[in-house]
Amino acid sequence: MDLAAQLQSLRDQGVAAVAAAGDSDELEVLRVEYLGRNGKLKALSKAFADEPGERKRTLGPILGETTEALRSAFADKMSALSRADEEESIDITLPRQQQQVRGSIHPITQVAAEVERVFCGMGFDVIDGPHIEEDQFNFSLLNIPDDHPARDAHDTFWMRHGRLLRTHTSAVQARVYAQEQPPLRKVVIGKVFRYDEVDATHDTTFTQVEGFLIDRDIHAGHLVATLKTTIRAVLQRDDVELRLRPSFFPFVEPGFEVDVRIPGSPGRFGQWVELLGCGMVHPEVLRAGNIDPSIYSGFAFGLGLERLTMLRHGIDDIRFLNAGDLRSLHQFAS
Ligand code: PHE
């Protein structure tokens, strides 16, 4: 092989070997091998010195380029390795970076707190119930027996041993009636689960507020007054309109659905929006809990907290609330 070809292959080999070096120790070994006093480049330089004068004229630039290529390959690799070293090392004495993003209370939680505040002001206890529920509390004790067609309305997530993810917070009514006697004023706020198609107004998991009051001489007027007070307080507007439509839920009689409208509001919320189901607690439900319906009566309602939050903030897609996107949620930081 003539000297030009040898220089060329030394250059190619050396540059490749340097690029592949994993750390500075390996790089040093290569440096000695290629650029050292007894290294490969030196050997070829000596051979160059023995070449006749006219060959030197053509070989000189090749030798120069080879030397330059190898040196700069080493220099580049050296600085790349030391940069990587710096990035890896952690200086524990450095002061902590100022926190840029502050957490904030989720809009649902904010509205839930507001609802609790309003109900506490009206003398209600705030209570809780399990997400994993037994059939009897979710259905049977609420006047929804096994073969009742109303069970079809609840697309339910069933679990083993006849347990299920509660489809509504009304299950907590059944739990309370089984244990306590009137007067009762309770409010429950919690997640419920339905095997539902997800769209702008439905999600498989959402939050309900269940309120119920059982006492002597309670009638639908108390129900309507309680709902008006609460909804107006939470939406912070006195002009919110409510509309009751007759509806069927097996655990109330009579039953209603309540729509609300915020006059002058742009888009959907200027129209009637369905917000909750309610009614007078069915005598069968009271009887199932050993409460005498000839003495006591009461009302109950179940309200979608996401809907209420959407109304309050003018949000038109329920998925927004559970997507966990901090950029959007921060708009509602309080
Ligand atoms: N549990 C009903 C539902 O989830 C709402 C409701 C509660 C209706 C209380 C009447 C009384 O759809």
XYZ file of N, CA, C and O in Angstrom, residues 24-115:
368
model
N -13.592 8.792 28.845
C -12.330 9.490 28.632
C -11.128 8.552 28.775
O -10.082 8.800 28.167
N -11.269 7.450 29.518
C -10.158 6.489 29.611
C -9.904 5.837 28.255
O -8.769 5.740 27.790
N -10.993 5.405 27.636
C -10.855 4.796 26.302
C -10.255 5.788 25.321
O -9.432 5.432 24.478
N -10.676 7.033 25.452
C -10.204 8.064 24.533
C -8.691 8.276 24.690
O -7.963 8.438 23.704
N -8.224 8.203 25.923
C -6.801 8.409 26.193
C -5.969 7.281 25.570
O -4.916 7.522 24.966
N -6.470 6.042 25.704
C -5.775 4.905 25.091
C -5.640 5.129 23.582
O -4.578 4.930 22.980
N -6.731 5.592 22.983
C -6.702 5.833 21.538
C -5.766 6.985 21.171
O -5.107 6.954 20.128
N -5.742 7.982 22.054
C -4.867 9.124 21.776
C -3.400 8.662 21.688
O -2.672 9.020 20.750
N -2.996 7.827 22.672
C -1.618 7.312 22.666
C -1.373 6.468 21.405
O -0.359 6.610 20.729
N -2.387 5.642 21.076
C -2.236 4.748 19.936
C -2.067 5.507 18.609
O -1.249 5.163 17.779
N -2.860 6.580 18.463
C -2.822 7.299 17.183
C -1.888 8.497 17.170
O -1.127 8.693 16.230
N -1.943 9.318 18.228
C -1.201 10.579 18.180
C 0.030 10.576 19.085
O 0.765 11.553 19.151
N 0.247 9.478 19.811
C 1.357 9.419 20.781
C 2.734 9.477 20.107
O 2.837 9.384 18.879
N 3.797 9.618 20.954
C 5.146 9.767 20.431
C 5.557 8.539 19.601
O 6.282 8.646 18.649
N 5.077 7.374 20.028
C 5.372 6.159 19.250
C 4.128 5.641 18.533
O 3.997 4.463 18.255
N 3.222 6.537 18.273
C 1.925 6.128 17.725
C 1.940 5.939 16.216
O 2.970 6.096 15.550
N 0.770 5.612 15.697
C 0.631 5.279 14.273
C 0.910 6.463 13.348
O 1.490 6.307 12.282
N 0.476 7.642 13.776
C 0.698 8.813 12.923
C 2.194 9.130 12.821
O 2.709 9.460 11.751
N 2.837 8.960 14.002
C 4.273 9.229 14.031
C 5.009 8.305 13.052
O 5.900 8.746 12.304
N 4.621 7.014 13.048
C 5.268 6.039 12.161
C 5.131 6.461 10.704
O 6.100 6.412 9.934
N 3.912 6.933 10.342
C 3.730 7.347 8.952
C 4.472 8.648 8.635
O 4.918 8.855 7.496
N 4.622 9.504 9.646
C 5.392 10.739 9.424
C 6.842 10.409 9.112
O 7.473 11.066 8.271
N 7.319 9.386 9.830
C 8.709 8.982 9.559
C 8.840 8.450 8.141
O 9.769 8.805 7.415
N 7.897 7.649 7.734
C 7.919 7.120 6.368
C 7.866 8.264 5.357
O 8.534 8.239 4.322
N 7.073 9.268 5.693
C 6.953 10.450 4.828
C 8.326 11.119 4.640
O 8.712 11.486 3.537
N 9.102 11.203 5.771
C 10.403 11.866 5.726
C 11.366 11.163 4.770
O 12.255 11.793 4.211
N 11.118 9.835 4.592
C 12.006 9.078 3.714
C 11.619 9.162 2.242
O 12.311 8.631 1.380
N 10.489 9.746 1.954
C 10.021 9.822 0.559
C 10.880 10.807 -0.235
O 11.399 11.774 0.329
N 11.017 10.581 -1.534
C 11.763 11.557 -2.354
C 11.021 12.898 -2.446
O 9.798 12.942 -2.225
N 11.776 13.941 -2.770
C 11.256 15.307 -2.732
C 9.942 15.522 -3.473
O 9.003 16.091 -2.939
N 9.833 15.005 -4.731
C 8.612 15.332 -5.489
C 7.379 14.608 -4.937
O 6.261 15.109 -5.023
N 7.577 13.461 -4.321
C 6.458 12.740 -3.690
C 5.967 13.519 -2.479
O 4.779 13.556 -2.163
N 6.966 14.134 -1.790
C 6.594 14.912 -0.591
C 5.602 16.012 -0.943
O 4.722 16.343 -0.158
N 5.755 16.589 -2.137
C 4.894 17.705 -2.505
C 3.411 17.252 -2.566
O 2.531 17.945 -2.113
N 3.203 16.050 -3.065
C 1.806 15.578 -3.089
C 1.371 14.979 -1.748
O 0.221 15.114 -1.334
N 2.338 14.332 -1.083
C 1.944 13.670 0.172
C 1.787 14.650 1.337
O 1.000 14.420 2.260
N 2.528 15.756 1.277
C 2.519 16.726 2.409
C 1.107 17.134 2.817
O 0.716 16.995 3.982
N 0.319 17.640 1.853
C -1.037 18.055 2.239
C -1.868 16.903 2.808
O -2.667 17.102 3.723
N -1.657 15.690 2.303
C -2.433 14.549 2.796
C -2.069 14.265 4.251
O -2.946 14.028 5.105
N -0.767 14.336 4.546
C -0.317 14.139 5.922
C -0.916 15.211 6.840
O -1.419 14.932 7.933
N -0.874 16.447 6.312
C -1.427 17.566 7.107
C -2.917 17.359 7.406
O -3.367 17.515 8.547
N -3.647 16.976 6.371
C -5.097 16.777 6.576
C -5.388 15.639 7.546
O -6.283 15.721 8.373
N -4.608 14.560 7.419
C -4.806 13.411 8.302
C -4.580 13.823 9.759
O -5.385 13.512 10.656
N -3.475 14.536 9.979
C -3.166 14.987 11.337
C -4.293 15.870 11.883
O -4.778 15.688 13.007
N -4.727 16.782 11.036
C -5.762 17.725 11.453
C -7.090 16.990 11.768
O -7.751 17.243 12.778
N -7.413 16.032 10.899
C -8.667 15.295 11.088
C -8.638 14.525 12.400
O -9.620 14.501 13.154
N -7.513 13.878 12.679
C -7.425 13.096 13.917
C -7.478 14.019 15.139
O -8.214 13.760 16.092
N -6.748 15.126 15.098
C -6.734 16.036 16.257
C -8.129 16.571 16.541
O -8.574 16.613 17.676
N -8.774 16.973 15.472
C -10.077 17.586 15.769
C -11.102 16.531 16.193
O -11.983 16.799 17.010
N -10.945 15.280 15.690
C -11.844 14.217 16.172
C -11.658 14.026 17.675
O -12.631 13.892 18.439
N -10.386 14.030 18.120
C -10.129 13.885 19.563
C -10.704 15.057 20.365
O -11.351 14.881 21.392
N -10.458 16.264 19.852
C -10.914 17.446 20.598
C -12.441 17.456 20.719
O -12.998 17.684 21.809
N -13.120 17.145 19.618
C -14.593 17.145 19.655
C -15.114 16.112 20.648
O -16.024 16.364 21.431
N -14.484 14.917 20.574
C -14.968 13.845 21.455
C -14.740 14.206 22.919
O -15.597 13.980 23.780
N -13.583 14.815 23.172
C -13.258 15.196 24.545
C -14.313 16.155 25.093
O -14.810 15.997 26.208
N -14.672 17.165 24.288
C -15.635 18.117 24.846
C -17.035 17.505 24.938
O -17.787 17.801 25.864
N -17.375 16.599 24.016
C -18.686 15.939 24.123
C -18.760 15.126 25.409
O -19.769 15.154 26.129
N -17.669 14.405 25.723
C -17.674 13.579 26.940
C -17.757 14.434 28.198
O -18.471 14.104 29.143
N -17.053 15.566 28.192
C -17.086 16.344 29.437
C -18.422 17.068 29.600
O -18.908 17.263 30.698
N -19.064 17.388 28.479
C -20.406 17.971 28.570
C -21.389 16.955 29.169
O -22.186 17.262 30.046
N -21.284 15.710 28.703
C -22.176 14.660 29.224
C -21.933 14.469 30.715
O -22.873 14.281 31.496
N -20.673 14.548 31.111
C -20.319 14.417 32.534
C -21.005 15.481 33.365
O -21.574 15.220 34.409
N -20.933 16.704 32.854
C -21.532 17.822 33.594
C -23.027 17.643 33.747
O -23.591 17.867 34.796
N -23.673 17.211 32.658
C -25.123 17.043 32.723
C -25.528 15.980 33.724
O -26.548 16.052 34.364
N -24.687 14.968 33.856
C -25.019 13.877 34.760
C -24.823 14.221 36.220
O -25.498 13.711 37.092
N -23.870 15.092 36.479
C -23.563 15.311 37.898
C -24.615 16.231 38.512
O -25.066 17.190 37.913
N -25.046 15.908 39.707
C -26.074 16.686 40.388
C -25.418 17.448 41.521
O -24.775 16.852 42.391
N -25.565 18.728 41.482
C -24.985 19.541 42.546
C -26.039 19.746 43.624
O -26.955 20.545 43.478
N -25.907 18.991 44.717
C -26.956 19.042 45.734
C -26.910 20.323 46.559
O -27.786 20.572 47.377
N -25.877 21.134 46.327
C -25.833 22.384 47.098
C -26.554 23.513 46.369
O -26.741 24.590 46.910
N -26.961 23.251 45.126
C -27.677 24.307 44.394
C -29.033 24.586 45.034
O -29.723 23.648 45.438
N -29.423 25.850 45.118
C -30.754 26.122 45.658
C -31.818 25.580 44.710
O -31.616 25.539 43.501
N -32.947 25.152 45.263
C -34.046 24.591 44.483
C -34.575 25.643 43.500
O -34.644 26.823 43.836
N -34.950 25.177 42.297
C -35.514 26.128 41.343
C -36.863 26.617 41.853
O -37.626 25.839 42.408
N -37.106 27.898 41.603
C -38.396 28.436 42.023
C -39.519 27.668 41.336
O -39.475 27.459 40.136
N -40.491 27.208 42.108
C -41.601 26.440 41.528
C -42.391 27.339 40.579
O -42.844 28.405 40.967
N -42.496 26.908 39.316
C -43.180 27.752 38.335
C -44.689 27.518 38.336
O -45.465 28.415 38.119
N -45.071 26.256 38.583
C -46.486 25.914 38.453
C -47.068 25.655 39.829
O -46.574 24.804 40.551
N -48.057 26.384 40.175
C -48.717 26.177 41.454
C -49.956 25.348 41.271
O -50.692 25.553 40.308
N -50.209 24.454 42.173
C -51.437 23.687 42.098
C -52.633 24.585 42.380
O -52.488 25.671 42.922
N -53.801 24.136 41.949
C -55.002 24.898 42.277
C -56.134 23.919 42.531
O -56.038 22.756 42.159
N -57.165 24.392 43.156
C -58.279 23.505 43.483
C -59.130 23.271 42.227
O -59.473 24.223 41.527
N -59.399 22.006 41.955
C -60.154 21.646 40.751
C -61.541 22.294 40.794
O -62.150 22.372 41.863
N -62.024 22.776 39.635
C -63.327 23.458 39.634
C -64.461 22.626 40.252
O -65.346 23.177 40.918
N -64.424 21.302 40.056
C -65.465 20.452 40.655
C -65.378 20.530 42.187
O -66.401 20.626 42.877
N -64.161 20.476 42.685
C -63.973 20.521 44.144
C -64.403 21.874 44.699
O -64.978 21.956 45.784
N -64.117 22.917 43.930
C -64.551 24.254 44.376
C -66.072 24.329 44.486
O -66.613 24.830 45.475
N -66.753 23.823 43.453
C -68.213 23.896 43.477
C -68.766 22.976 44.562
O -69.732 23.307 45.253
N -68.117 21.813 44.758
C -68.557 20.889 45.818
C -68.475 21.591 47.184
O -69.394 21.469 48.013
N -67.411 22.316 47.400
C -67.250 23.002 48.687
C -68.344 24.047 48.879
O -68.891 24.230 49.972
N -68.685 24.703 47.770
C -69.736 25.716 47.817
C -71.095 25.081 48.147
O -71.869 25.584 48.970
N -71.366 23.939 47.503
C -72.622 23.224 47.754
C -72.689 22.803 49.230
O -73.710 22.983 49.902
